PDB file of C-alpha atoms in Angstrom:
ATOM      1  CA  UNK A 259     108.290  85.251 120.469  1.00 83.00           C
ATOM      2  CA  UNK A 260     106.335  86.338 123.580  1.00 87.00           C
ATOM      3  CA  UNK A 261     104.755  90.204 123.341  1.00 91.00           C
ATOM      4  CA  UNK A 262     102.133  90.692 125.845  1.00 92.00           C
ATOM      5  CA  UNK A 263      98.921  91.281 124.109  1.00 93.00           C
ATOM      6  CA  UNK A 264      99.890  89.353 121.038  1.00 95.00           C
ATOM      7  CA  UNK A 265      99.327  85.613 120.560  1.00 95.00           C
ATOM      8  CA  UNK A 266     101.545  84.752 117.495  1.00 95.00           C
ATOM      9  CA  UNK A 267     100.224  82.438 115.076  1.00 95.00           C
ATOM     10  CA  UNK A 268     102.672  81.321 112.402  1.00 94.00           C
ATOM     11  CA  UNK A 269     105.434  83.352 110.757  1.00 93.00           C
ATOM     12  CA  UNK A 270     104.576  84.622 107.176  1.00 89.00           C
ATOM     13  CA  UNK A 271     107.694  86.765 105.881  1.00 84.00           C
ATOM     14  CA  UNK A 272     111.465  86.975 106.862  1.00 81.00           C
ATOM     15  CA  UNK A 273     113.446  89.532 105.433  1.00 73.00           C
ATOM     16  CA  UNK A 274     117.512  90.320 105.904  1.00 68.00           C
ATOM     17  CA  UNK A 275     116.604  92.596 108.923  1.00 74.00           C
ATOM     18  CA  UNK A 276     113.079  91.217 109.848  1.00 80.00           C
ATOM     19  CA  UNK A 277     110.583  88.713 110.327  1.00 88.00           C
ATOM     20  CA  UNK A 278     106.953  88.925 110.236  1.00 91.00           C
ATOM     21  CA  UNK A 279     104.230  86.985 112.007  1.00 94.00           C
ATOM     22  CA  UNK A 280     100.170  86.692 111.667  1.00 95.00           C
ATOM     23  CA  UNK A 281      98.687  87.645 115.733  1.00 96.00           C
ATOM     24  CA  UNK A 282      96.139  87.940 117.470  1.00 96.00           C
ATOM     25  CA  UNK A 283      95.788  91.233 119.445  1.00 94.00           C
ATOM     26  CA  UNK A 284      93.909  90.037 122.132  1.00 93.00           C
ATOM     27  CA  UNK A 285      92.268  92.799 123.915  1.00 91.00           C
ATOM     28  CA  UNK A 286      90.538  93.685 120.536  1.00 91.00           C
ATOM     29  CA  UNK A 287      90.465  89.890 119.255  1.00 91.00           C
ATOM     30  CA  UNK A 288      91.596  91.332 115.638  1.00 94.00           C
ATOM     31  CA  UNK A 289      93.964  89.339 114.076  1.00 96.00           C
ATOM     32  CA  UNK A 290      97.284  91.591 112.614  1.00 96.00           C
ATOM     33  CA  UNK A 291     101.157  91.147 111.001  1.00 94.00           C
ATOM     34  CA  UNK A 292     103.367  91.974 113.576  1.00 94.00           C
ATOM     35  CA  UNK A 293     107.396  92.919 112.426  1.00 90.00           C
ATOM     36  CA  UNK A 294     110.414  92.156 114.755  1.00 89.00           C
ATOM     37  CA  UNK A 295     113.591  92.793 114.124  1.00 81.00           C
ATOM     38  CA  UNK A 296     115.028  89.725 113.443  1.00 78.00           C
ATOM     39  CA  UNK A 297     117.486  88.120 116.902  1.00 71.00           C
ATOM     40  CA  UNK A 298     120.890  88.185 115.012  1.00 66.00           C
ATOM     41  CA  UNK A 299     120.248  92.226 114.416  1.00 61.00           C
ATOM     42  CA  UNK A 300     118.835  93.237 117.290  1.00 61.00           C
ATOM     43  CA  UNK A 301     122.717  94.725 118.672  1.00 60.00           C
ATOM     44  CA  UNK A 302     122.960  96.112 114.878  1.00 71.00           C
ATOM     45  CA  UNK A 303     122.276 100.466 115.317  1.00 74.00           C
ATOM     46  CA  UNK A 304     122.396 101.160 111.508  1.00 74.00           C
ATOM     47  CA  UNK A 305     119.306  98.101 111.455  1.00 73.00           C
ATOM     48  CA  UNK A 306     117.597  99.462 114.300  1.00 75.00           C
ATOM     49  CA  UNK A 307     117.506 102.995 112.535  1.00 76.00           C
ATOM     50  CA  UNK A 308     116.659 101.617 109.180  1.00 75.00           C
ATOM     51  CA  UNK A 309     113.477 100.009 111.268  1.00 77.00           C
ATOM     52  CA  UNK A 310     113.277 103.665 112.695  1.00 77.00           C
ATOM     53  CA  UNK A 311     112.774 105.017 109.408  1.00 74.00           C
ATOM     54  CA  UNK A 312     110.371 103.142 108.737  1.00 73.00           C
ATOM     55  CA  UNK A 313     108.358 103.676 111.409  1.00 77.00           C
ATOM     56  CA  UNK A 314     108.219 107.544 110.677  1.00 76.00           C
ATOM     57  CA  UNK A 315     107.939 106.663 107.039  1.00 75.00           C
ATOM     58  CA  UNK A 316     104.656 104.851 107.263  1.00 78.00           C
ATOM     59  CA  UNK A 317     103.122 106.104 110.772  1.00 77.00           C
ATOM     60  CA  UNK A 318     101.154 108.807 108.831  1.00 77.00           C
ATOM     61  CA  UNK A 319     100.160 107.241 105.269  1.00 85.00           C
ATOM     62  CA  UNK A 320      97.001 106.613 105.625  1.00 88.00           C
ATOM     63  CA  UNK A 321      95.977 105.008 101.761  1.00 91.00           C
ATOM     64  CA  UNK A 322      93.909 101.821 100.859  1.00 92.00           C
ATOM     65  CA  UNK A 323      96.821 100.565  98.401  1.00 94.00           C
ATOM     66  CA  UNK A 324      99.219 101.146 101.588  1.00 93.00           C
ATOM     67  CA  UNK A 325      99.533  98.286 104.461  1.00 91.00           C
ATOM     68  CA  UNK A 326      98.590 100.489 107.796  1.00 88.00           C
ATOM     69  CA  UNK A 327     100.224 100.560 110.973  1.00 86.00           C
ATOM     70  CA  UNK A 328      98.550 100.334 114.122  1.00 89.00           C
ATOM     71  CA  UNK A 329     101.419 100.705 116.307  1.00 87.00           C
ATOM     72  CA  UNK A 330     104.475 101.066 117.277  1.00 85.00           C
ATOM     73  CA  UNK A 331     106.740 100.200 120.214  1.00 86.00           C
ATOM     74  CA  UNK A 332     109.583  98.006 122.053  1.00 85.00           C
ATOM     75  CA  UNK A 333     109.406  95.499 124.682  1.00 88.00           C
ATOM     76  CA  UNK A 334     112.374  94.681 126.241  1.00 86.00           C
ATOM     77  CA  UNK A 335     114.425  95.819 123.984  1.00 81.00           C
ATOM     78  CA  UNK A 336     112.976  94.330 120.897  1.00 84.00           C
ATOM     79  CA  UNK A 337     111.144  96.807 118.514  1.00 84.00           C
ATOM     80  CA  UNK A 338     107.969  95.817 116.819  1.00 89.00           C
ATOM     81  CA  UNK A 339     105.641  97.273 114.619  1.00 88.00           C
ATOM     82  CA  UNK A 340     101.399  96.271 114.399  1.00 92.00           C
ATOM     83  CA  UNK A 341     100.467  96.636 110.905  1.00 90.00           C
ATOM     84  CA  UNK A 342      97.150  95.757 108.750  1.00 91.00           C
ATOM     85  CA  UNK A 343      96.910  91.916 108.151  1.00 93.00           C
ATOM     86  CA  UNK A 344      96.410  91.367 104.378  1.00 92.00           C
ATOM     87  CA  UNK A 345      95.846  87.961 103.924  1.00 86.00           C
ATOM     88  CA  UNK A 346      96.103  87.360  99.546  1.00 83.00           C
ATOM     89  CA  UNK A 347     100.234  86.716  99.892  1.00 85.00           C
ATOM     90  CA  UNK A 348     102.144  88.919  97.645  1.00 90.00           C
ATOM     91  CA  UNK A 349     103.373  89.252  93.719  1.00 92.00           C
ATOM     92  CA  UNK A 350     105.341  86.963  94.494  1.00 90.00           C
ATOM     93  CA  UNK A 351     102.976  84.331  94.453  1.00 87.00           C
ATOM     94  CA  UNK A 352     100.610  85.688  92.110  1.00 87.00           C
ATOM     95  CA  UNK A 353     103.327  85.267  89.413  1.00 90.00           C
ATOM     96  CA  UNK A 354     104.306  81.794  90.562  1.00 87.00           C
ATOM     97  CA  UNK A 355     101.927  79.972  87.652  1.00 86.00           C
ATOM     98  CA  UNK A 356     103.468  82.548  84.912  1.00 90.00           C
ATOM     99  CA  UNK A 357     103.142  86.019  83.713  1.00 96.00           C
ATOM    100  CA  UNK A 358      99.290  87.897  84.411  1.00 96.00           C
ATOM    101  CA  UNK A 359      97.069  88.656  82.029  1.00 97.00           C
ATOM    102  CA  UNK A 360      98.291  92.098  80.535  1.00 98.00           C
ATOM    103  CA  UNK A 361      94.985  93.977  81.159  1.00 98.00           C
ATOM    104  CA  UNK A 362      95.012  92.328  85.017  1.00 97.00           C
ATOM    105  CA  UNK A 363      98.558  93.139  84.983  1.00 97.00           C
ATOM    106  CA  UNK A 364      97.653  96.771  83.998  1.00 98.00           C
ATOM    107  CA  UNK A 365      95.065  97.305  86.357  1.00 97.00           C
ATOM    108  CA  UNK A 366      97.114  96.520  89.437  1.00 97.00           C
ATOM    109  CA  UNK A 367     100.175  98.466  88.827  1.00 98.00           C
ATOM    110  CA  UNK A 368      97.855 101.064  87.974  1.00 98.00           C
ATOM    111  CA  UNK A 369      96.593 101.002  91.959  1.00 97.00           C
ATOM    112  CA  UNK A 370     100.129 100.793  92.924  1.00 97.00           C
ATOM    113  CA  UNK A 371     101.042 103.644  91.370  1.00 98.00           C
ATOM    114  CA  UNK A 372      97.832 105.850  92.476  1.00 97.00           C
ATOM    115  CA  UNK A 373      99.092 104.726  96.350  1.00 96.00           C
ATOM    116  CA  UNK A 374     103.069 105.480  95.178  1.00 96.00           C
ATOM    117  CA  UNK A 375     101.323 108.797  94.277  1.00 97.00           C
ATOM    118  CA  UNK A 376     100.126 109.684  97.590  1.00 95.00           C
ATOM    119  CA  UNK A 377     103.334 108.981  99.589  1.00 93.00           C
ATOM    120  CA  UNK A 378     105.248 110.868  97.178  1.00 94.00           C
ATOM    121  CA  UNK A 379     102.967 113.497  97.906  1.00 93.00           C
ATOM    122  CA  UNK A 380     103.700 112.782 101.846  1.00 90.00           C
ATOM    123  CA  UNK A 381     107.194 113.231 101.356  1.00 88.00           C
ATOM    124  CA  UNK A 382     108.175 109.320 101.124  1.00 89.00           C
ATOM    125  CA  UNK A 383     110.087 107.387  98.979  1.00 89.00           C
ATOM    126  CA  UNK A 384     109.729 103.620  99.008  1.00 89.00           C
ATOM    127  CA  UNK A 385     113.187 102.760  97.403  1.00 86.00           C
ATOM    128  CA  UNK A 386     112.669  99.046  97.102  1.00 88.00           C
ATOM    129  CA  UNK A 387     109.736  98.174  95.479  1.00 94.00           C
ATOM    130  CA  UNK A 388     109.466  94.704  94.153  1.00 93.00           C
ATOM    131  CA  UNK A 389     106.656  91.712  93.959  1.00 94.00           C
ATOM    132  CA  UNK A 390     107.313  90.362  97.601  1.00 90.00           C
ATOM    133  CA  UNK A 391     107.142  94.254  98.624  1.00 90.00           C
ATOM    134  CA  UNK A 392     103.198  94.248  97.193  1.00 95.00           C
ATOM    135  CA  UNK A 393     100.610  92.130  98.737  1.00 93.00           C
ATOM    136  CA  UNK A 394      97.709  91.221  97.882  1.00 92.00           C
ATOM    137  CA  UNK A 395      94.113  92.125  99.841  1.00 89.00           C
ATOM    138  CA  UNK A 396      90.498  89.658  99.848  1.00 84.00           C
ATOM    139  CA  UNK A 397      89.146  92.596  97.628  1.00 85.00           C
ATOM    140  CA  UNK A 398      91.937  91.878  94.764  1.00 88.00           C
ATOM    141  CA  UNK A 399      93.328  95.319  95.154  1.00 92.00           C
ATOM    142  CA  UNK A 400      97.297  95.626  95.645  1.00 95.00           C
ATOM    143  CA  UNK A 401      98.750  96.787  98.873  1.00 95.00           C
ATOM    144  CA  UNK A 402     102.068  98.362  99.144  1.00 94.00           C
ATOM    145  CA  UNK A 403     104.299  97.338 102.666  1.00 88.00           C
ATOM    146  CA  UNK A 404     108.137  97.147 103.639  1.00 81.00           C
ATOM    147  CA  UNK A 405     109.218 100.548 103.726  1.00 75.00           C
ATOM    148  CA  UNK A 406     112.547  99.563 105.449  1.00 63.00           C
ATOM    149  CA  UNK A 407     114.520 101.222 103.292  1.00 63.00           C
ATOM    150  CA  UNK A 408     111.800 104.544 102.651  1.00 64.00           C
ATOM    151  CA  UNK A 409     113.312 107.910 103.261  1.00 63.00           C
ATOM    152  CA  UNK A 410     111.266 111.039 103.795  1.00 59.00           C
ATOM    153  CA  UNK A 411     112.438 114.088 100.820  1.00 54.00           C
ATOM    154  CA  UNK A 412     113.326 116.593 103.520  1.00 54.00           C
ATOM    155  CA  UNK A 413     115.917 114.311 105.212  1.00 52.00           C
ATOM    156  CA  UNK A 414     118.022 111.420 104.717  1.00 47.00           C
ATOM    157  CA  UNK A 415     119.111 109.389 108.421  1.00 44.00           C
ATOM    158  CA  UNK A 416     121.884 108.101 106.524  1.00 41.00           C
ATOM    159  CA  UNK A 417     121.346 104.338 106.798  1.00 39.00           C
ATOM    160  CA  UNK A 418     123.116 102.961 103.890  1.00 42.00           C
ATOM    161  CA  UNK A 419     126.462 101.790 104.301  1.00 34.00           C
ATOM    162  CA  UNK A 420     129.126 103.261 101.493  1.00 34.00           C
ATOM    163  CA  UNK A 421     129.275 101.327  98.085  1.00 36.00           C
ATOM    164  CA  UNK A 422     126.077  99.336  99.046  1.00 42.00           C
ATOM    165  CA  UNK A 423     123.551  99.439  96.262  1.00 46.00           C
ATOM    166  CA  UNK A 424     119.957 100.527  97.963  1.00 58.00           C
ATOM    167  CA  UNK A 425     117.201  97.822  97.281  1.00 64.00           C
ATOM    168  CA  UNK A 426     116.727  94.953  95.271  1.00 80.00           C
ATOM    169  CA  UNK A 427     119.326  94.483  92.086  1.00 86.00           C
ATOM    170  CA  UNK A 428     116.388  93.527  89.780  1.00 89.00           C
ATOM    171  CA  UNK A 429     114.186  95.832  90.651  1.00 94.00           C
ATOM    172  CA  UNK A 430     116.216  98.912  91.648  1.00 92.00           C
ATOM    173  CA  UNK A 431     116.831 102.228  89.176  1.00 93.00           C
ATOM    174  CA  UNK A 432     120.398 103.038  87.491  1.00 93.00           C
ATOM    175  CA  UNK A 433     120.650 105.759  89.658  1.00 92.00           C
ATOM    176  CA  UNK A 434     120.198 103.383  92.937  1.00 89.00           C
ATOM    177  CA  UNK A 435     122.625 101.097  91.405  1.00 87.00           C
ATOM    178  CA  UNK A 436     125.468 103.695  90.601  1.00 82.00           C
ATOM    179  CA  UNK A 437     127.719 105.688  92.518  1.00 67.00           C
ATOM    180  CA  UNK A 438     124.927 108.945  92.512  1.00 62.00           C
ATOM    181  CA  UNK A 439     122.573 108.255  95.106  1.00 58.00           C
ATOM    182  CA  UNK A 440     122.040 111.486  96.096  1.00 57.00           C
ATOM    183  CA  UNK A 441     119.849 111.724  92.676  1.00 76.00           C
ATOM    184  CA  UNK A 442     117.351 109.040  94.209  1.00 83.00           C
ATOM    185  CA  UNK A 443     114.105 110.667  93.855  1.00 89.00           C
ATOM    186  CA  UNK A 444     110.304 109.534  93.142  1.00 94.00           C
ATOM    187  CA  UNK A 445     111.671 108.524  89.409  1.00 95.00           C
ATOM    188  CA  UNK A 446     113.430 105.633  90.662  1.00 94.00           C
ATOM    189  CA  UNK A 447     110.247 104.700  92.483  1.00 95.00           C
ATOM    190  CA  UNK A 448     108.614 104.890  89.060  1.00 97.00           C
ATOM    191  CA  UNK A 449     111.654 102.909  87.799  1.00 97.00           C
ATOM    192  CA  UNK A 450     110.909 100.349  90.224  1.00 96.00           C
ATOM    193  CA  UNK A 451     107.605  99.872  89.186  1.00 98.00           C
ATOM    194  CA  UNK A 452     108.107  99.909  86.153  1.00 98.00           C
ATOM    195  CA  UNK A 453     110.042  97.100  86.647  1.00 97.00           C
ATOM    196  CA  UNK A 454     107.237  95.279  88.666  1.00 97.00           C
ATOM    197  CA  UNK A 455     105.390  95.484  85.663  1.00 98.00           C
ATOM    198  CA  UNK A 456     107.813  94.044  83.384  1.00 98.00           C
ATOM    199  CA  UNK A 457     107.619  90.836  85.696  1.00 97.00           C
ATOM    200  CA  UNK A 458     103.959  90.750  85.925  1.00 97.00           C
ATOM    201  CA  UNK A 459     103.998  90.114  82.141  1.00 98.00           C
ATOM    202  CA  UNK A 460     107.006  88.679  81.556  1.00 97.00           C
ATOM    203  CA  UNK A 461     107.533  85.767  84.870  1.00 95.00           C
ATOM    204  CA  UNK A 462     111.162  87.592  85.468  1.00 94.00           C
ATOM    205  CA  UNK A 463     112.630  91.115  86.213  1.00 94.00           C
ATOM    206  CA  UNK A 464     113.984  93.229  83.566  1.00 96.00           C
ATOM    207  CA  UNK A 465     117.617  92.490  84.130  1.00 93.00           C
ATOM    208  CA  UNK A 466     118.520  88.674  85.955  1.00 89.00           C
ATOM    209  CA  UNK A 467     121.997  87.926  85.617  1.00 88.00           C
ATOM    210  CA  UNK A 468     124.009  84.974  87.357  1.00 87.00           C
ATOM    211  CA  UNK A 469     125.872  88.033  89.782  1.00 89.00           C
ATOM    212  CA  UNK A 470     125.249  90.613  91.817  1.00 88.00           C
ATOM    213  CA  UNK A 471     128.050  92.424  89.767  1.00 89.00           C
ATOM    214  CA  UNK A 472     126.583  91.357  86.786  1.00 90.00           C
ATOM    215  CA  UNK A 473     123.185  92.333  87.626  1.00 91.00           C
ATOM    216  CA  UNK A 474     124.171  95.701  88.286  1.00 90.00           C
ATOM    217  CA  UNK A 475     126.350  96.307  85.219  1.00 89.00           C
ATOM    218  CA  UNK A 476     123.264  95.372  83.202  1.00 91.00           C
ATOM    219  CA  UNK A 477     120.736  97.940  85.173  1.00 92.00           C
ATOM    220  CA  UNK A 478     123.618 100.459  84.503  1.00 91.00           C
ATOM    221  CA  UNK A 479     124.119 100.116  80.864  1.00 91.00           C
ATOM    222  CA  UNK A 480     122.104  97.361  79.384  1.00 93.00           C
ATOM    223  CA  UNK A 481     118.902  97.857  77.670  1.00 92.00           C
ATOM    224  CA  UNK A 482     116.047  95.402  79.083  1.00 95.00           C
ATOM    225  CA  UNK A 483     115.102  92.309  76.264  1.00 94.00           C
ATOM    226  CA  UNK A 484     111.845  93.753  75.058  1.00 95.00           C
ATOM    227  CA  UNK A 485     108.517  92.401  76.518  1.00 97.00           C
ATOM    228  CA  UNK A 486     106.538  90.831  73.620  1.00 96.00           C
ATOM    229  CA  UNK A 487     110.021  89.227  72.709  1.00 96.00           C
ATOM    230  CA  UNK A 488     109.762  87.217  75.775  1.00 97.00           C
ATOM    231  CA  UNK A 489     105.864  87.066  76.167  1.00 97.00           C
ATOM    232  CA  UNK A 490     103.608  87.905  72.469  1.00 97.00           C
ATOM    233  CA  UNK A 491     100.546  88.085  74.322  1.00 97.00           C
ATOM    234  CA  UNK A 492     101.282  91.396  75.330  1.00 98.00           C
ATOM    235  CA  UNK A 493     100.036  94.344  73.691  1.00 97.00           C
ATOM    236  CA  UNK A 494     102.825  97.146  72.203  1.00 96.00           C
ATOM    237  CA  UNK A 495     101.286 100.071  73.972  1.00 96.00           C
ATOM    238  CA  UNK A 496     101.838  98.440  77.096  1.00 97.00           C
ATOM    239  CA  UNK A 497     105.485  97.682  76.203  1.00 97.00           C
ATOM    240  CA  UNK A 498     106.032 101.054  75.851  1.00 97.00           C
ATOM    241  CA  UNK A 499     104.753 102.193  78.911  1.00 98.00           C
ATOM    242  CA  UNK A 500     106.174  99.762  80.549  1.00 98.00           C
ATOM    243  CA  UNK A 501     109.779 100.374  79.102  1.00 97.00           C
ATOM    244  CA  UNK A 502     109.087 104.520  79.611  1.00 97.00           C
ATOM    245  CA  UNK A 503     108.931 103.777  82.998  1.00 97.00           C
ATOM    246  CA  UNK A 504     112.571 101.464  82.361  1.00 97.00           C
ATOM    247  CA  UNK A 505     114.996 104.533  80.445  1.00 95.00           C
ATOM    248  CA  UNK A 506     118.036 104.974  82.120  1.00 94.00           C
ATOM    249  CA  UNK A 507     117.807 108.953  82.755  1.00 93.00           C
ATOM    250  CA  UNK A 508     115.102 109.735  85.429  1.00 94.00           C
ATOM    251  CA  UNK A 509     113.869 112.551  82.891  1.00 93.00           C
ATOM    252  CA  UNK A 510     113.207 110.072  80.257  1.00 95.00           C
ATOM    253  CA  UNK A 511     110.608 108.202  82.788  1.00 96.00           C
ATOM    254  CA  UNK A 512     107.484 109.204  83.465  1.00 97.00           C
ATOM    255  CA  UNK A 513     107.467 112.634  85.369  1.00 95.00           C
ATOM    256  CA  UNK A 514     105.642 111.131  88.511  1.00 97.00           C
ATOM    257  CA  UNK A 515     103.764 107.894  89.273  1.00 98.00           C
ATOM    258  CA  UNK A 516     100.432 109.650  89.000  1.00 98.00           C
ATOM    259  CA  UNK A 517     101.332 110.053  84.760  1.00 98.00           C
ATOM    260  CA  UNK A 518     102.138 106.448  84.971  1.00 98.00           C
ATOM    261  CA  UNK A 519      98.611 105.364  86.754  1.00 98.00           C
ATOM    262  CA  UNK A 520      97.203 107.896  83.744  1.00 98.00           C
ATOM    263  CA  UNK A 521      98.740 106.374  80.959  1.00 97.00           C
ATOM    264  CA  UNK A 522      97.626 102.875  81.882  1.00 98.00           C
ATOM    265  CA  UNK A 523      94.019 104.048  82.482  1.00 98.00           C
ATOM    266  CA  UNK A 524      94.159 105.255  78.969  1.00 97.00           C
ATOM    267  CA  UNK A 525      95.245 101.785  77.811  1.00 97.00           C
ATOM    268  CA  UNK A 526      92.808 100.376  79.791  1.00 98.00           C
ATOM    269  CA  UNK A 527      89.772 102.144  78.426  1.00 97.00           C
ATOM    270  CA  UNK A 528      91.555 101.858  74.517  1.00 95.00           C
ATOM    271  CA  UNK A 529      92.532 105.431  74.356  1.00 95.00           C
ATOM    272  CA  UNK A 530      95.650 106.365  72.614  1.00 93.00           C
ATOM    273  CA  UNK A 531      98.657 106.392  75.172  1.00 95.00           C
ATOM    274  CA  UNK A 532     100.912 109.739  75.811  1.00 93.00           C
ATOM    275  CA  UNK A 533     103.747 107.343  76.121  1.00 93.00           C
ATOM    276  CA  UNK A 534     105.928 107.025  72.464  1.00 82.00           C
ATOM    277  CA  UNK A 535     108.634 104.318  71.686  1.00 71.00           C
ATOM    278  CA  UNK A 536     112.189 105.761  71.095  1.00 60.00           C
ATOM    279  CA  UNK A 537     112.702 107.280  67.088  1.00 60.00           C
TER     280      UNK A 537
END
């Protein structure tokens, strides 16, 4: 593409509704990931809100475990959004060779959820969390990006389409998977990580069936396989923070992501977790 001030480099992440490139902004010589809206959607309204939303959604979180934006704007008619370059690839990758190390595994989701924390706090919800959602910066610390599908608390623009499931099947809370969306809060956020973690340490999500249909009946009323059944190396009390964070009712889960980031500093420094498996 051609965006005067911008020298694109390569492309480094395509989406359903966007693609991303590494730039060079050249007035400043800094190199950034720019988003466009991908050429098929361009004439699409409901994607050009849903990129929208995300603008507002992110223009003010300013957090290091949050990708920043730079700027925002359209040129001839394409919209495009500067962000923060992070350069480690994302989750995705990091899991390619097989499950983390629990305690690395741990640590990280812990940082996600401190930054989950603070745009809670701001009045965003993410919505589709997920490994290719999290990249990963030079310093080894976890970056959150893509909030496409974010919605700020005190409004909803109304961008999903009726009986289509918000966010990634795999990764995506009962409640985002069911007919009650309007019960979509930070829990299924927590959910979501929750289920970030279970991959970290297991190599899949919590629930991968052959279907879309399939995967969904599962999130709805299937209990995930339990972790150390699938991976022994990891320790119970992280199974059962990790599966608190899984329960089907968002009062079951933890009450915010900031009690999640607590309860896995506690297991980090070998305290005794507030988290307790089911009687």
């Amino acid at each position: 593409p051609e965006l005067p001030g911008f020298e694109f480099l390569e492309e480094i992440g395509r989406g359903g509704m966007g693609i991303v490139y590494r730039a060079r902004q050249t007035h400043l010589g800094r190199v950034v990931a720019v988003k466009l809206l991908l050429p098929g959607v361009l004439a699409d309204e409901a994607a050009r809100r849903r990129f929208q939303v995300e603008v507002r959604a992110v223009a003010g979180l300013r957090h290091e475990g949050i990708v920043a934006v730079y700027h925002a704007d359209e040129h001839q008619g394409q919209p495009y959004l500067v962000m923060e370059h992070v350069a480690g690839g994302d989750l995705t990758r990091a899991i390619s060779g097989g499950p983390l190390d629990p305690r690395h595994a741990a640590d990280l989701v812990r940082g996600i959820a401190d930054a989950l924390q603070f745009a809670h706090e701001n009045g965003v919800l993410h919505r589709d969390l997920k490994p290719s959602n999290i990249l990963m910066g030079g310093d080894g610390r976890p970056r959150i990006t893509d909030f496409g599908l974010a919605k700020r608390r005190d409004s909803d623009p109304g961008i999903t389409l009726a009986g289509q499931a918000l966010g990634s099947p795999g990764y995506i809370s009962p409640e985002q998977a069911g007919a009650h969306r309007g019960e979509v809060g930070p829990a299924s956020d927590v959910y979501s990580l929750g289920a970030v973690l279970y991959c970290l340490l297991t190599g899949r999500p919590p629930f991968l069936a052959s279907t879309l249909a399939d995967t969904l009946h599962e999130v709805l009323n299937e209990g995930p396989v339990g972790l150390r059944a699938l991976n022994p190396s990891v320790p119970a009390d992280l199974e059962v923070v990790c599966l608190k964070c899984l329960e089907k009712r968002p009062a079951d889960r933890y009450e915010s992501a900031a009690e999640l980031a607590a309860d896995l500093g506690r297991f980090l420094g070998d305290e005794p977790i507030r988290a307790r498996p089911p009687s």
